[in-house]
Amino acid sequence: MTEQPTLRWSASFHVLRPEATSVKKLSGDKIILPPSALEQLLVAAQSQPPSASSFSAWDPSNPYRSNDSAVDQPQQLPQPLTFRLVNAQNGSVVFAGIREFSADEGTIGLSSFLAEALGIDFHKLTRKDTENGSSDSLAIDLRDDGGAHAISSNSMQLAVHAALVPKGTYVRLRPLEAGYNPDDWKSLLERHLREHFTCLTKNSVLTVHGVRGETFKFLLDKLAPEGDGICVVDTDLEVDIEALNEEQARETLRHIMAQSQNELSGGISNGGDLDIWNEIAGTVQAGGYIDYVLPSWDRSQILTITVSGITQEDAVDLFVTPRSSRQRAMPRETTHVFGDFSPAEHGSKTIKISPSNCELDNAESILISVHGSSFGTTRESEPASFTIRAKSGSRNGHAVVDKTELDREEHSQNEEQCAHCKQWVPKQTMILHESFCRRNNISCPDCHGVFKKGSEEWRGHWHCPHDSAEGNTHASKTKHDAVFHHDRQCQDCDFSTNSLVDLARHRTSVCPGKLILCRFCHLEVPQEGDPFNPSPEVVLSGLTAHELADGGRTTECHLCDKIVRLRDMETHMKHHELDKVNRDKPAICRNANCGRTLHGIGPKGQMGAGTCQGQGPGNDMGLCSICFAPLYVSMHDPENKALRRRIERRYLGQMMTGCGKLHCTNEWCKTGRANTGLEAKGSSASAALPLVKPLLEKASSAEGNMYFCVDETSQKRRKLAEQLSAEKVWDLEWCIAAAEAGKGNLDRMREWLQAWAPRR
């Protein structure tokens, strides 16, 4: 690792109030310095001696260097650039990173975290400036650029020193309050530190904001390496979270247990897993939830989720959310993808989800919540019972039959329909029926429903003036108005509506507070962004605002070692796939027992890596340099007659005496045939010569394989390559190249083939 250059620089600056800084809402440990500070830092960097280990480093004693020192001396600042801030009034010290150089000359902008760590109260500074707001309270600071800057004579000054902070390896956090649930803050620490902090200072208080608006405060009481501060950029940081004392640990455990009890008593409980074979019975309190998970189902058929056994039509609501990387929250009345607020029909509610519904794309499971409605309910403490069932239905729907036509077919010609109640009665009793019906029944002019005069149903019957909803109880009217005609405000943005359905649709689509699983940081975080005016880049890329910002980080491609942004990595890998398709097969050694290529293969898929380094085959026989080495002699042989004799002698030697190697499995070697249990052939010269002649003809024509004994490593690689090639995924040439690059390790061979070899 290159050693960071040391930097000696310090200056004093007046602290700016937050509203006076060029960047609003500075976060973490970031500061803003004036442009002159950057110029001074560059000058200070020029005056530092270069690293002695650099071959091309600037040498002030070099007689051949240019007289222009500004050109010769490198202007390199440490990365990241860190500072040590000192408040001389109270002795507080904190380390910080730079946001930008845009402050007014002689001033410094601080984040709220740094101000708190340094003991600076912006409200007191503002009040003090207001009380001393006369003309003599402003000192005119004349700078070299001729500008005049009004700086309050009562403002606080800070000493800023350039400091090289070591990379951190360990930090211990102490919660300042009991009751922190590890599930709430552990996943937030990595994102919070990466987005807001460059350094951590010992004995400072770290404030982390939770996804649901919580605030967690921790004391940093131990760092490694030992010192006053560490850098958290480009380092692997081990984090331990321990209670301040045993009493706090016990109190935290009591809080967690109490929270679980409150969830149960408040009606939020886990109903377990569902399957498509069995139904589950349960009860739910008014205002409570019973959560279920459907882990698997037939994705090619319609999914039907039914809640039955409902005694009161307005007692139970059903909410469903497919869990995926885009939907992480449990279904609730204000947050769900599919919901049913309508009155139960015949004691049941049903939600059907088509397999082609886009919400099921990449769904891991189905989250289901049965909610005990608290709108207009007449129940007090008595829970509502229900039975829930999930099943897969057929793709084909049933034919819809006209009810009027069906009624006409079912009734005979001797029956007649009553004009008042629409019932079918015999013609001979129609007069008696109509007189009784009109005296005791009443028809609704809107829906033409028939009710008994003076009945509870008629007194509670209603129609909504704003939509087509209707019902027969005052409780259902109250619930309908509360669900569809009551003003509501989103808790995470400025969206407002008068419908719970619209609010739930907003909170599961464009709301900045919607929880997602970030594809880059792999944490459950809000998607962020402006729901009313989304940026064009968000719309075109298909990423959320959080992923767009988080994907701006860079990483190294594991194939080509190029630096690529995370959000561009998918496109970058597609380029590798396109390049892989057009690659030519590597030339392999003609020796059927050899597991090498002719020109060598690099670990990053480089073709001809050996030839580029002067280690090519060095022959036109099609043999690799290792197999050709025993045949090489330094003599002039333009017609390859001597080479032909050497090949013949080698074949004869293999067949008559063998190579004597225990690992050999060459079928044209006496030892190899003995090792594999085959009968020896050509043990004498007279018997071997007729067998060798066809092999010599193939060697001269540069066609067909050659059969020389090889070392154990090469033979093992060849066997592994043939096994992989037998899977009919990659060609033998690519498998041999993978064996050479992976050095005979089967797992590495598969990884190399996946990365660099085109499939058949």
PDB file of N, CA and C in Angstrom, residues 587-631:
ATOM      1  N   ALA A 587      -5.469 -22.412 -29.066  1.00  0.00           N
ATOM      2  CA  ALA A 587      -4.765 -23.552 -29.676  1.00  0.00           C
ATOM      3  C   ALA A 587      -4.149 -24.398 -28.575  1.00  0.00           C
ATOM      4  N   ILE A 588      -4.415 -25.700 -28.611  1.00  0.00           N
ATOM      5  CA  ILE A 588      -3.912 -26.595 -27.569  1.00  0.00           C
ATOM      6  C   ILE A 588      -2.814 -27.482 -28.134  1.00  0.00           C
ATOM      7  N   CYS A 589      -2.071 -28.075 -27.249  1.00  0.00           N
ATOM      8  CA  CYS A 589      -0.970 -28.953 -27.633  1.00  0.00           C
ATOM      9  C   CYS A 589      -1.516 -30.207 -28.331  1.00  0.00           C
ATOM     10  N   ARG A 590      -0.813 -30.655 -29.401  1.00  0.00           N
ATOM     11  CA  ARG A 590      -1.247 -31.842 -30.150  1.00  0.00           C
ATOM     12  C   ARG A 590      -1.078 -33.120 -29.352  1.00  0.00           C
ATOM     13  N   ASN A 591      -0.290 -33.064 -28.307  1.00  0.00           N
ATOM     14  CA  ASN A 591      -0.089 -34.247 -27.479  1.00  0.00           C
ATOM     15  C   ASN A 591      -1.392 -34.569 -26.752  1.00  0.00           C
ATOM     16  N   ALA A 592      -1.942 -35.751 -27.012  1.00  0.00           N
ATOM     17  CA  ALA A 592      -3.235 -36.124 -26.442  1.00  0.00           C
ATOM     18  C   ALA A 592      -3.189 -36.284 -24.932  1.00  0.00           C
ATOM     19  N   ASN A 593      -2.004 -36.349 -24.347  1.00  0.00           N
ATOM     20  CA  ASN A 593      -1.876 -36.502 -22.897  1.00  0.00           C
ATOM     21  C   ASN A 593      -1.521 -35.193 -22.195  1.00  0.00           C
ATOM     22  N   CYS A 594      -1.339 -34.128 -22.957  1.00  0.00           N
ATOM     23  CA  CYS A 594      -0.869 -32.857 -22.392  1.00  0.00           C
ATOM     24  C   CYS A 594      -2.057 -31.957 -22.073  1.00  0.00           C
ATOM     25  N   GLY A 595      -1.979 -31.250 -20.964  1.00  0.00           N
ATOM     26  CA  GLY A 595      -3.034 -30.336 -20.543  1.00  0.00           C
ATOM     27  C   GLY A 595      -2.608 -28.890 -20.624  1.00  0.00           C
ATOM     28  N   ARG A 596      -1.906 -28.521 -21.718  1.00  0.00           N
ATOM     29  CA  ARG A 596      -1.438 -27.146 -21.871  1.00  0.00           C
ATOM     30  C   ARG A 596      -1.894 -26.590 -23.217  1.00  0.00           C
ATOM     31  N   THR A 597      -1.947 -25.265 -23.284  1.00  0.00           N
ATOM     32  CA  THR A 597      -2.193 -24.585 -24.554  1.00  0.00           C
ATOM     33  C   THR A 597      -0.858 -24.230 -25.195  1.00  0.00           C
ATOM     34  N   LEU A 598      -0.904 -23.873 -26.474  1.00  0.00           N
ATOM     35  CA  LEU A 598       0.341 -23.566 -27.181  1.00  0.00           C
ATOM     36  C   LEU A 598       0.950 -22.245 -26.737  1.00  0.00           C
ATOM     37  N   HIS A 599       0.110 -21.246 -26.557  1.00  0.00           N
ATOM     38  CA  HIS A 599       0.628 -19.894 -26.336  1.00  0.00           C
ATOM     39  C   HIS A 599       0.405 -19.382 -24.918  1.00  0.00           C
ATOM     40  N   GLY A 600      -0.160 -20.192 -24.050  1.00  0.00           N
ATOM     41  CA  GLY A 600      -0.319 -19.792 -22.660  1.00  0.00           C
ATOM     42  C   GLY A 600      -1.602 -19.007 -22.414  1.00  0.00           C
ATOM     43  N   ILE A 601      -2.119 -19.124 -21.196  1.00  0.00           N
ATOM     44  CA  ILE A 601      -3.352 -18.451 -20.787  1.00  0.00           C
ATOM     45  C   ILE A 601      -3.088 -17.729 -19.475  1.00  0.00           C
ATOM     46  N   GLY A 602      -3.516 -16.474 -19.410  1.00  0.00           N
ATOM     47  CA  GLY A 602      -3.362 -15.706 -18.181  1.00  0.00           C
ATOM     48  C   GLY A 602      -4.545 -15.896 -17.250  1.00  0.00           C
ATOM     49  N   PRO A 603      -4.399 -15.559 -15.966  1.00  0.00           N
ATOM     50  CA  PRO A 603      -5.499 -15.730 -15.003  1.00  0.00           C
ATOM     51  C   PRO A 603      -6.687 -14.830 -15.294  1.00  0.00           C
ATOM     52  N   LYS A 604      -6.482 -13.734 -16.021  1.00  0.00           N
ATOM     53  CA  LYS A 604      -7.562 -12.826 -16.380  1.00  0.00           C
ATOM     54  C   LYS A 604      -8.049 -13.065 -17.802  1.00  0.00           C
ATOM     55  N   GLY A 605      -7.848 -14.285 -18.300  1.00  0.00           N
ATOM     56  CA  GLY A 605      -8.353 -14.636 -19.612  1.00  0.00           C
ATOM     57  C   GLY A 605      -7.503 -14.174 -20.767  1.00  0.00           C
ATOM     58  N   GLN A 606      -6.267 -13.729 -20.518  1.00  0.00           N
ATOM     59  CA  GLN A 606      -5.419 -13.252 -21.603  1.00  0.00           C
ATOM     60  C   GLN A 606      -5.001 -14.419 -22.495  1.00  0.00           C
ATOM     61  N   MET A 607      -5.252 -14.272 -23.773  1.00  0.00           N
ATOM     62  CA  MET A 607      -4.849 -15.285 -24.749  1.00  0.00           C
ATOM     63  C   MET A 607      -3.419 -14.995 -25.197  1.00  0.00           C
ATOM     64  N   GLY A 608      -2.587 -16.052 -25.266  1.00  0.00           N
ATOM     65  CA  GLY A 608      -1.210 -15.882 -25.705  1.00  0.00           C
ATOM     66  C   GLY A 608      -0.329 -15.215 -24.683  1.00  0.00           C
ATOM     67  N   ALA A 609      -0.626 -15.399 -23.399  1.00  0.00           N
ATOM     68  CA  ALA A 609       0.165 -14.742 -22.360  1.00  0.00           C
ATOM     69  C   ALA A 609       1.600 -15.245 -22.349  1.00  0.00           C
ATOM     70  N   GLY A 610       1.809 -16.543 -22.629  1.00  0.00           N
ATOM     71  CA  GLY A 610       3.165 -17.078 -22.634  1.00  0.00           C
ATOM     72  C   GLY A 610       3.973 -16.596 -23.819  1.00  0.00           C
ATOM     73  N   THR A 611       3.371 -16.566 -25.002  1.00  0.00           N
ATOM     74  CA  THR A 611       4.073 -16.110 -26.198  1.00  0.00           C
ATOM     75  C   THR A 611       4.468 -14.648 -26.077  1.00  0.00           C
ATOM     76  N   CYS A 612       3.602 -13.838 -25.457  1.00  0.00           N
ATOM     77  CA  CYS A 612       3.924 -12.418 -25.280  1.00  0.00           C
ATOM     78  C   CYS A 612       5.154 -12.222 -24.407  1.00  0.00           C
ATOM     79  N   GLN A 613       5.442 -13.172 -23.537  1.00  0.00           N
ATOM     80  CA  GLN A 613       6.601 -13.078 -22.658  1.00  0.00           C
ATOM     81  C   GLN A 613       7.784 -13.890 -23.180  1.00  0.00           C
ATOM     82  N   GLY A 614       7.744 -14.285 -24.453  1.00  0.00           N
ATOM     83  CA  GLY A 614       8.851 -15.031 -25.040  1.00  0.00           C
ATOM     84  C   GLY A 614       8.879 -16.490 -24.663  1.00  0.00           C
ATOM     85  N   GLN A 615       7.731 -17.047 -24.234  1.00  0.00           N
ATOM     86  CA  GLN A 615       7.678 -18.447 -23.832  1.00  0.00           C
ATOM     87  C   GLN A 615       6.720 -19.225 -24.731  1.00  0.00           C
ATOM     88  N   GLY A 616       6.765 -18.932 -26.038  1.00  0.00           N
ATOM     89  CA  GLY A 616       5.900 -19.607 -26.984  1.00  0.00           C
ATOM     90  C   GLY A 616       6.362 -21.022 -27.273  1.00  0.00           C
ATOM     91  N   PRO A 617       5.637 -21.745 -28.139  1.00  0.00           N
ATOM     92  CA  PRO A 617       5.993 -23.148 -28.414  1.00  0.00           C
ATOM     93  C   PRO A 617       7.322 -23.299 -29.133  1.00  0.00           C
ATOM     94  N   GLY A 618       7.677 -22.389 -30.024  1.00  0.00           N
ATOM     95  CA  GLY A 618       8.965 -22.454 -30.712  1.00  0.00           C
ATOM     96  C   GLY A 618       9.063 -23.566 -31.737  1.00  0.00           C
ATOM     97  N   ASN A 619       7.931 -24.054 -32.268  1.00  0.00           N
ATOM     98  CA  ASN A 619       7.964 -25.106 -33.280  1.00  0.00           C
ATOM     99  C   ASN A 619       6.690 -25.021 -34.094  1.00  0.00           C
ATOM    100  N   ASP A 620       6.721 -25.692 -35.256  1.00  0.00           N
ATOM    101  CA  ASP A 620       5.545 -25.731 -36.117  1.00  0.00           C
ATOM    102  C   ASP A 620       4.893 -27.104 -36.120  1.00  0.00           C
ATOM    103  N   MET A 621       5.208 -27.920 -35.109  1.00  0.00           N
ATOM    104  CA  MET A 621       4.632 -29.255 -35.001  1.00  0.00           C
ATOM    105  C   MET A 621       3.296 -29.246 -34.255  1.00  0.00           C
ATOM    106  N   GLY A 622       2.946 -28.122 -33.640  1.00  0.00           N
ATOM    107  CA  GLY A 622       1.717 -28.057 -32.857  1.00  0.00           C
ATOM    108  C   GLY A 622       1.882 -28.561 -31.443  1.00  0.00           C
ATOM    109  N   LEU A 623       3.126 -28.660 -30.961  1.00  0.00           N
ATOM    110  CA  LEU A 623       3.396 -29.089 -29.593  1.00  0.00           C
ATOM    111  C   LEU A 623       3.725 -27.884 -28.728  1.00  0.00           C
ATOM    112  N   CYS A 624       3.364 -27.975 -27.466  1.00  0.00           N
ATOM    113  CA  CYS A 624       3.730 -26.902 -26.543  1.00  0.00           C
ATOM    114  C   CYS A 624       5.230 -26.957 -26.275  1.00  0.00           C
ATOM    115  N   SER A 625       5.746 -25.934 -25.653  1.00  0.00           N
ATOM    116  CA  SER A 625       7.191 -25.851 -25.429  1.00  0.00           C
ATOM    117  C   SER A 625       7.689 -26.966 -24.517  1.00  0.00           C
ATOM    118  N   ILE A 626       6.859 -27.429 -23.579  1.00  0.00           N
ATOM    119  CA  ILE A 626       7.285 -28.488 -22.658  1.00  0.00           C
ATOM    120  C   ILE A 626       7.369 -29.830 -23.388  1.00  0.00           C
ATOM    121  N   CYS A 627       6.378 -30.126 -24.220  1.00  0.00           N
ATOM    122  CA  CYS A 627       6.389 -31.397 -24.950  1.00  0.00           C
ATOM    123  C   CYS A 627       7.439 -31.410 -26.061  1.00  0.00           C
ATOM    124  N   PHE A 628       7.762 -30.243 -26.616  1.00  0.00           N
ATOM    125  CA  PHE A 628       8.737 -30.193 -27.704  1.00  0.00           C
ATOM    126  C   PHE A 628      10.174 -30.162 -27.190  1.00  0.00           C
ATOM    127  N   ALA A 629      10.359 -29.827 -25.920  1.00  0.00           N
ATOM    128  CA  ALA A 629      11.716 -29.668 -25.387  1.00  0.00           C
ATOM    129  C   ALA A 629      12.572 -30.918 -25.556  1.00  0.00           C
ATOM    130  N   PRO A 630      12.085 -32.157 -25.294  1.00  0.00           N
ATOM    131  CA  PRO A 630      12.957 -33.340 -25.487  1.00  0.00           C
ATOM    132  C   PRO A 630      13.313 -33.596 -26.946  1.00  0.00           C
ATOM    133  N   LEU A 631      12.574 -32.997 -27.876  1.00  0.00           N
ATOM    134  CA  LEU A 631      12.835 -33.225 -29.299  1.00  0.00           C
ATOM    135  C   LEU A 631      13.732 -32.162 -29.907  1.00  0.00           C
TER     136      LEU A 631
END
